[in-house]
PDB file of C-alpha atoms in Angstrom:
ATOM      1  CA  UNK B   1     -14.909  -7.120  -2.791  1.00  0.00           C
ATOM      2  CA  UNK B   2     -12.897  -4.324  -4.454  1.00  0.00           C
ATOM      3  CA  UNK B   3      -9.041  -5.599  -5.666  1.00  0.00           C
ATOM      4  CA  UNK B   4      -7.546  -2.613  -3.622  1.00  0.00           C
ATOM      5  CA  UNK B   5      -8.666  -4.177  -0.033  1.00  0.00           C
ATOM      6  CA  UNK B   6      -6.382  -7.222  -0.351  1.00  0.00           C
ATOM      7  CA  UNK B   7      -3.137  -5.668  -0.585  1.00  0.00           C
ATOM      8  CA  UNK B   8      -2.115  -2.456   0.015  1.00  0.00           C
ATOM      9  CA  UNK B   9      -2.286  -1.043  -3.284  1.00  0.00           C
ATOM     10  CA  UNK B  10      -2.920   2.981  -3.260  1.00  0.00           C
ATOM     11  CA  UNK B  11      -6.170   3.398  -5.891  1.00  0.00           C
ATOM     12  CA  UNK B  12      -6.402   6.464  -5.201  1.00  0.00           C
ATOM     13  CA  UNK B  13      -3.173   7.768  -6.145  1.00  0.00           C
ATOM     14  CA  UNK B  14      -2.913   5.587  -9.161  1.00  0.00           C
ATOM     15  CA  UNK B  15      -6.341   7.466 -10.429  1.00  0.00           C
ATOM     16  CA  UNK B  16      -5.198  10.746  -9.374  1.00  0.00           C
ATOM     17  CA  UNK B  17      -2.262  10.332 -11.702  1.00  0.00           C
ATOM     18  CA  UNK B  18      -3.859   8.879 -14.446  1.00  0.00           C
ATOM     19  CA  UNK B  19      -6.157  11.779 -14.373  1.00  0.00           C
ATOM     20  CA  UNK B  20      -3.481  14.420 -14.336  1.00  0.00           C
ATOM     21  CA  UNK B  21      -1.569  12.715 -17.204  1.00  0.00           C
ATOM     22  CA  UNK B  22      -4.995  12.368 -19.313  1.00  0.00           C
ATOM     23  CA  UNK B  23      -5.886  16.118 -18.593  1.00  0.00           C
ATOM     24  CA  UNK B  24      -2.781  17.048 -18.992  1.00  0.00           C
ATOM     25  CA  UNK B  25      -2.284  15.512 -22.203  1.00  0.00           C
ATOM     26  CA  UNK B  26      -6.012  16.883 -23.305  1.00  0.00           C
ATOM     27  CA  UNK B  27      -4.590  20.436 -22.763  1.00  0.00           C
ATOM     28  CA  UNK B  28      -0.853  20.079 -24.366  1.00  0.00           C
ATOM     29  CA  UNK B  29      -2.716  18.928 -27.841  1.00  0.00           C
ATOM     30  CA  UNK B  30      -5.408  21.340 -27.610  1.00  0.00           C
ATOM     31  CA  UNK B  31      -2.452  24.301 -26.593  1.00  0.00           C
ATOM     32  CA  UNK B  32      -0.065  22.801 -29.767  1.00  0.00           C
ATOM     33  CA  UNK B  33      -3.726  23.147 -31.893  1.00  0.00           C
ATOM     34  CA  UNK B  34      -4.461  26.913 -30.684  1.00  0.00           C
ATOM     35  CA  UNK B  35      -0.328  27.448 -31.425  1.00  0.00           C
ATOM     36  CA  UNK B  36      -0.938  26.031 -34.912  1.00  0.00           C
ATOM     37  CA  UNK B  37      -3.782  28.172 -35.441  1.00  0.00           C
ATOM     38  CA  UNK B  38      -5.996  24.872 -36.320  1.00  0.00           C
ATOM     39  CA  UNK B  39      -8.774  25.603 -33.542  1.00  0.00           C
ATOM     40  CA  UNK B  40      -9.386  29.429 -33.801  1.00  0.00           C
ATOM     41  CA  UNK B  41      -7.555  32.270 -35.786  1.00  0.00           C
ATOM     42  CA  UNK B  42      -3.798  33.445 -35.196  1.00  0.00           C
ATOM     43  CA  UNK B  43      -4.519  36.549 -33.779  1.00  0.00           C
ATOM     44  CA  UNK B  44      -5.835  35.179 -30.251  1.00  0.00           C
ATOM     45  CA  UNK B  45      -2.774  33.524 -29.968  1.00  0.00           C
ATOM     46  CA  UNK B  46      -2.600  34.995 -26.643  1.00  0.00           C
ATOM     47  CA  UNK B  47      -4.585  31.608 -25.354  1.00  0.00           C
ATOM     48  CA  UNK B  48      -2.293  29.653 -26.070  1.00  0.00           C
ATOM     49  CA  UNK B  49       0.267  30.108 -22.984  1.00  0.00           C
ATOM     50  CA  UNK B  50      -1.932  29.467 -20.329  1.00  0.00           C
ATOM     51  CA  UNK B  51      -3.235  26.320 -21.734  1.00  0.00           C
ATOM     52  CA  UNK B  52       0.084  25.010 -22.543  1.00  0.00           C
ATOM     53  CA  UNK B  53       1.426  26.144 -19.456  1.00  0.00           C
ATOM     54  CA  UNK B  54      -1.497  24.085 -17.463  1.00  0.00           C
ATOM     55  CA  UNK B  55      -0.925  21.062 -19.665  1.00  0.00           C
ATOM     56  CA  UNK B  56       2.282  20.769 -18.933  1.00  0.00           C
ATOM     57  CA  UNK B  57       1.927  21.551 -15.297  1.00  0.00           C
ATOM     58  CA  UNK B  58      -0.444  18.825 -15.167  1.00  0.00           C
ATOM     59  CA  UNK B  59       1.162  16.357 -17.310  1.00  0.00           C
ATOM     60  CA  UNK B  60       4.904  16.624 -15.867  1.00  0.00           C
ATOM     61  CA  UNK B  61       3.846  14.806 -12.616  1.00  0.00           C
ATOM     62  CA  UNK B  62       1.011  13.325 -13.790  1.00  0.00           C
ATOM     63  CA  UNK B  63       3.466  10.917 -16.862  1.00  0.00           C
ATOM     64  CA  UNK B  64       5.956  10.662 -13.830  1.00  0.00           C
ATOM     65  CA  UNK B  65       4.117   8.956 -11.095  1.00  0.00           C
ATOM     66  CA  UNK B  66       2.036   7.173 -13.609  1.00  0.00           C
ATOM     67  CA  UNK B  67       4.795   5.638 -14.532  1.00  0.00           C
ATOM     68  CA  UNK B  68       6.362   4.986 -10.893  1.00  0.00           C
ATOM     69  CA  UNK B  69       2.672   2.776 -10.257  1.00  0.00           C
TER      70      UNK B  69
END
């Protein structure tokens, strides 16, 4: 018997967030390492907004309702 069917405790949601502040944490360190120029050279910097852009798009809501569970 899974924990979750006792109460009425939404697993799902809790792993959805936990998974969107993991990945989104994954892609604001690798974005702050392609900024830095630690991962590959300076001049493809131009990699570096979308991944930061998608980290913190995934991370914003992803900290916030992991922290509301």
């Amino acid at each position: 018997m899974s924990p979750c069917s006792k109460e009425k405790v939404p697993c799902k949601s809790i792993l959805l967030a936990i998974a969107l502040f993991t990945v989104g944490t994954v892609l604001l360190v690798v974005g702050s390492l392609l900024v830095t120029g630690t991962i590959i050279p300076a001049e493809y910097a131009d990699r570096t907004i979308p991944v930061l852009g998608l980290g913190v798009i995934a991370f914003l809501p992803g900290s916030y309702h992991t922290y509301l569970a």
